[in-house]
Coordinates of C-alpha atoms and ligand atoms in Angstrom, one line a residue:
M1 CA 61.8 -70.4 76.3
R2 CA 60.9 -68.8 73.1
P3 CA 57.7 -70.0 71.5
Y4 CA 57.9 -72.2 68.4
V5 CA 55.4 -71.1 65.8
A6 CA 55.0 -73.4 62.7
L7 CA 52.9 -73.0 59.5
L8 CA 51.1 -75.7 57.8
I9 CA 50.5 -74.6 54.3
G10 CA 49.5 -76.1 50.9
A11 CA 46.8 -76.7 48.7
P12 CA 43.1 -77.3 50.0
G13 CA 42.5 -80.9 50.9
G14 CA 46.2 -81.6 51.0
G15 CA 46.2 -83.1 54.5
K16 CA 46.8 -79.9 56.7
G17 CA 44.2 -81.0 59.1
T18 CA 45.2 -84.8 59.1
I19 CA 48.8 -84.1 59.5
G20 CA 48.0 -81.3 62.2
K21 CA 46.2 -84.0 64.2
Y22 CA 49.2 -86.2 64.1
I23 CA 51.5 -83.4 65.0
V24 CA 49.2 -82.4 68.1
R25 CA 49.3 -86.1 69.1
D26 CA 53.1 -86.3 69.1
F27 CA 54.2 -82.8 69.9
D28 CA 52.7 -80.4 72.5
F29 CA 51.3 -77.8 69.9
R30 CA 48.0 -75.8 69.8
H31 CA 46.5 -76.2 66.4
V32 CA 44.9 -73.3 65.1
S33 CA 43.0 -73.8 61.6
T34 CA 41.5 -70.6 60.2
G35 CA 39.0 -72.7 58.2
D36 CA 37.8 -74.3 61.5
L37 CA 37.7 -71.0 63.1
L38 CA 35.5 -69.7 60.1
R39 CA 33.3 -72.4 60.4
Q40 CA 32.8 -71.9 63.9
N41 CA 32.1 -68.2 63.5
I42 CA 29.5 -69.2 60.5
A43 CA 27.8 -71.6 63.0
M44 CA 27.7 -68.9 65.7
E45 CA 26.4 -66.3 63.2
S46 CA 28.9 -63.9 64.5
P47 CA 29.7 -60.8 62.4
A48 CA 32.8 -62.4 60.9
G49 CA 31.2 -65.5 60.2
K50 CA 28.2 -63.8 58.4
E51 CA 30.7 -61.9 56.1
A52 CA 33.0 -64.9 55.5
A53 CA 30.2 -67.3 54.6
H54 CA 29.7 -66.4 51.0
F55 CA 33.2 -66.1 50.1
I56 CA 34.0 -69.5 51.6
A57 CA 30.8 -71.1 49.7
R58 CA 32.4 -69.8 46.3
G59 CA 35.8 -71.2 46.9
R60 CA 37.2 -67.7 47.5
L61 CA 39.5 -66.4 50.2
V62 CA 37.8 -64.4 52.8
P63 CA 39.1 -60.7 53.1
D64 CA 42.5 -60.3 54.6
L65 CA 41.2 -57.9 57.5
I66 CA 38.9 -60.5 58.9
I67 CA 41.3 -63.3 58.9
I68 CA 44.1 -61.1 60.2
E69 CA 41.9 -60.2 63.2
L70 CA 40.7 -63.6 64.1
V71 CA 44.3 -64.9 63.9
A72 CA 45.5 -62.0 66.1
T73 CA 43.0 -63.0 68.8
E74 CA 44.5 -66.5 68.7
L75 CA 48.0 -65.2 69.0
R76 CA 47.2 -63.1 72.0
R77 CA 46.1 -66.3 73.7
G78 CA 49.7 -67.4 73.3
A79 CA 51.2 -71.0 73.4
Q80 CA 54.8 -72.5 73.8
R81 CA 54.1 -74.4 70.5
L82 CA 51.6 -73.0 68.1
L83 CA 50.7 -74.7 64.7
L84 CA 48.8 -72.3 62.3
D85 CA 47.0 -74.3 59.6
G86 CA 45.8 -72.7 56.5
F87 CA 47.4 -69.0 57.4
P88 CA 48.7 -67.0 55.9
R89 CA 47.4 -67.6 52.4
T90 CA 47.9 -64.1 50.9
A91 CA 51.0 -61.7 50.8
P92 CA 49.1 -59.3 53.0
Q93 CA 48.5 -61.9 55.6
A94 CA 52.2 -63.2 55.6
A95 CA 53.4 -59.6 55.9
S96 CA 51.1 -59.0 58.9
L97 CA 52.3 -62.2 60.5
D98 CA 55.9 -61.2 59.8
A99 CA 55.4 -58.0 61.6
S100 CA 54.0 -59.6 64.9
T101 CA 55.4 -63.0 65.0
P102 CA 58.6 -64.9 64.6
V103 CA 57.9 -67.9 62.5
A104 CA 60.3 -71.0 63.0
A105 CA 59.3 -73.2 60.1
A106 CA 56.6 -73.5 57.1
I107 CA 55.7 -76.9 56.5
N108 CA 54.4 -77.0 52.8
L109 CA 52.3 -80.2 51.9
D110 CA 52.8 -80.8 48.2
I111 CA 50.2 -83.0 46.9
P112 CA 49.1 -83.7 43.4
H113 CA 46.0 -81.9 42.5
A114 CA 44.2 -85.0 41.0
V115 CA 44.6 -86.7 44.4
I116 CA 43.1 -83.8 46.2
V117 CA 39.8 -83.8 44.1
E118 CA 39.1 -87.3 44.7
R119 CA 39.7 -86.9 48.5
L120 CA 37.4 -84.0 49.0
G121 CA 34.5 -85.9 47.4
N122 CA 35.0 -88.4 50.0
R123 CA 35.4 -86.2 53.2
W124 CA 32.8 -86.0 55.9
I125 CA 32.9 -84.0 59.0
H126 CA 31.6 -83.1 62.3
G127 CA 30.6 -79.5 61.9
P128 CA 30.9 -78.1 65.5
S129 CA 34.3 -79.7 66.0
G130 CA 35.8 -79.9 62.5
R131 CA 36.4 -83.5 62.9
T132 CA 37.2 -85.2 59.7
Y133 CA 36.5 -88.6 58.2
S134 CA 36.7 -90.3 55.1
Y135 CA 35.2 -93.7 54.5
D136 CA 38.5 -95.2 52.9
F137 CA 41.2 -93.5 54.8
S138 CA 39.9 -92.5 58.2
P139 CA 36.3 -94.0 58.7
P140 CA 34.1 -93.2 61.9
K141 CA 33.2 -96.2 64.1
V142 CA 29.5 -96.1 62.6
R143 CA 29.0 -94.8 58.9
G144 CA 27.5 -91.3 59.0
I145 CA 28.1 -90.8 62.7
D146 CA 30.8 -88.7 64.8
D147 CA 32.6 -90.9 67.0
E148 CA 32.8 -88.6 69.9
T149 CA 29.2 -86.9 70.1
G150 CA 27.1 -89.4 68.1
D151 CA 25.9 -86.5 65.7
L152 CA 25.4 -87.1 62.3
L153 CA 28.4 -86.3 59.8
I154 CA 27.8 -83.7 57.1
Q155 CA 29.7 -82.9 53.8
R156 CA 31.5 -79.4 53.5
E157 CA 29.5 -77.2 51.0
D158 CA 32.8 -76.0 49.7
D159 CA 33.8 -79.7 48.7
E160 CA 31.4 -79.7 45.8
P161 CA 33.7 -80.4 42.9
S162 CA 33.2 -77.2 41.1
T163 CA 34.1 -75.2 44.4
V164 CA 37.0 -77.5 44.8
E165 CA 38.2 -76.3 41.3
A166 CA 37.8 -72.7 42.3
R167 CA 39.7 -73.3 45.5
L168 CA 42.4 -74.9 43.8
R169 CA 42.8 -71.9 41.4
T170 CA 42.7 -69.3 44.3
Y171 CA 45.5 -71.4 45.8
R172 CA 47.6 -71.3 42.6
E173 CA 47.2 -67.6 42.2
Q174 CA 47.2 -66.1 45.7
T175 CA 49.0 -68.7 48.1
R176 CA 51.8 -70.1 45.8
P177 CA 53.6 -66.7 46.4
V178 CA 53.4 -67.0 50.1
V179 CA 55.2 -70.6 49.7
D180 CA 58.0 -68.6 47.8
H181 CA 58.0 -66.0 50.4
Y182 CA 59.0 -68.7 53.1
R183 CA 61.3 -70.2 50.6
K184 CA 63.2 -67.0 50.3
R185 CA 63.3 -66.6 53.8
G186 CA 65.1 -70.1 54.2
I187 CA 62.4 -71.5 56.6
L188 CA 60.4 -73.6 54.1
A189 CA 60.2 -77.4 54.6
S190 CA 58.2 -79.0 51.7
F191 CA 57.0 -82.6 51.7
E192 CA 55.7 -84.3 48.7
G193 CA 53.5 -87.4 48.4
T194 CA 50.2 -88.8 48.3
E195 CA 49.8 -90.5 51.6
S196 CA 49.4 -88.4 54.8
K197 CA 50.7 -91.2 57.0
V198 CA 54.0 -91.6 55.0
I199 CA 54.5 -87.9 54.5
Y200 CA 54.1 -87.3 58.4
D201 CA 57.0 -89.6 59.1
A202 CA 59.0 -87.2 57.2
V203 CA 57.3 -84.2 58.9
K204 CA 57.9 -85.8 62.3
R205 CA 61.7 -86.2 61.8
F206 CA 61.7 -82.7 60.4
L207 CA 60.0 -81.3 63.7
D208 CA 62.1 -83.4 66.0
S209 CA 65.2 -81.9 64.8
D210 CA 63.9 -78.3 64.0
I211 CA 62.4 -77.9 67.6
R212 CA 65.8 -79.0 69.0
R213 CA 67.6 -76.5 66.7
H214 CA 65.2 -73.8 67.7
A215 CA 65.8 -74.4 71.4
A216 CA 69.4 -74.4 71.1
Q217 CA 69.5 -70.9 69.5
P218 CA 70.6 -68.0 71.8
Ligands
G5P301 P1 40.1 -74.6 55.2 O1 39.2 -75.3 55.9 O2 41.5 -74.3 55.6 P2 41.4 -75.8 52.7 O3 40.7 -75.8 51.6 O4 42.6 -75.1 52.8 O5 40.2 -75.4 53.8 P3 41.1 -78.3 53.7 O6 39.9 -78.6 52.8 O7 40.4 -78.0 55.1 O8 41.9 -77.2 53.3 P4 43.1 -80.1 54.6 O9 43.0 -79.5 56.0 O10 44.5 -79.5 53.7 O11 42.0 -79.5 53.5 O12 43.1 -81.4 54.5 P5 42.3 -82.7 55.3 O13 41.0 -82.3 55.7 O14 43.4 -83.2 56.4 O15 42.3 -83.9 54.3 C1 41.3 -83.8 53.2 C2 40.6 -85.1 53.2 O16 41.6 -86.2 52.6 C3 40.0 -85.5 54.4 O17 38.8 -86.4 54.1 C4 41.0 -86.6 55.0 O18 40.5 -87.8 55.7 C5 41.5 -87.4 53.6 N1 42.8 -87.7 53.6 C6 44.1 -87.2 54.2 N2 45.1 -87.9 54.1 C7 44.7 -88.8 53.2 C8 45.5 -90.1 52.7 O19 46.7 -90.0 52.9 N3 44.8 -90.8 51.9 C9 43.3 -90.6 51.5 N4 42.8 -91.5 51.0 N5 42.7 -89.6 52.0 C10 43.6 -88.6 53.0 O20 39.6 -73.2 54.5 C11 38.1 -73.2 54.0 C12 37.9 -72.0 53.4 O21 38.0 -70.9 54.4 C13 38.6 -69.7 53.9 C14 38.8 -69.9 52.5 O22 37.6 -69.5 51.9 C15 38.9 -71.3 52.3 O23 38.5 -72.0 51.2 N6 39.8 -69.5 54.7 C16 40.7 -68.5 54.4 N7 40.5 -67.2 53.7 C17 41.5 -66.3 53.8 N8 42.6 -66.6 54.1 C18 42.8 -67.7 55.2 N9 44.1 -67.6 55.7 C19 41.8 -68.6 55.0 N10 41.8 -69.7 55.8 C20 40.6 -70.4 55.4
MG302 MG1 41.7 -78.3 57.0

């Protein structure tokens, strides 16, 4: 069977990680988040991580060559169903993906920016795994502690309000054209809303039918 590759795009803090987790729970996808990959590389102090760190801290995009190489490694590992979270975010990244990998669907999460700014101030993460919590929406069992490892939770350096503003600006300038690219190709599925659980009900219905459509194609 041909692999089914889906993208999760949309503004920072729009719920890509949260909805990605629901998709993995209900469908057999491998979830690859470029943000998580970069944070792992920073923690390992790899050459890519060292180069990426200061871009991330300023709310700017990491250079295309670094990201394209990281994603190429993940694509070589293969999967029958692959979910790319946060990639592509620039026109050159989209062109490089087009050249190597047929994409079945681009799932775009369209969340009001005011909601995003509030959410990111409340986000706590487990650094090594990328597990994400927030005290109002998805609290850990014990405040400040990761459910699975017992490690202390931390806040992402780039969730500081002025950096969030920079990330939203970067999104408007560099990533919106990517959304238009997939709209023109006829594979964009956009979901508007403010609550991830409600949005996910619609995403799930979409995936149920799109995966069937894909499997039925010659
Ligand atoms: P990331 O890590 O990809 P962003 O900025 O795109 O970062 P982020 O911040 O990871 O996206 P998300 O995954 O879209 O957000 O959202 P999330 O984590 O699921 O939800 C955000 C918060 O809201 C969480 O606390 C969650 O619990 C809460 N939440 C979710 N749903 C609800 C809800 O319904 N209600 C409530 N109340 N709360 C909710 O990328 C980081 C950096 O890496 C670089 C860039 O520098 C980027 O800034 N990078 C790249 N650079 C170049 N090219 C690429 N392709 C790159 N990818 C990453
Ligand atoms: Mg994320």
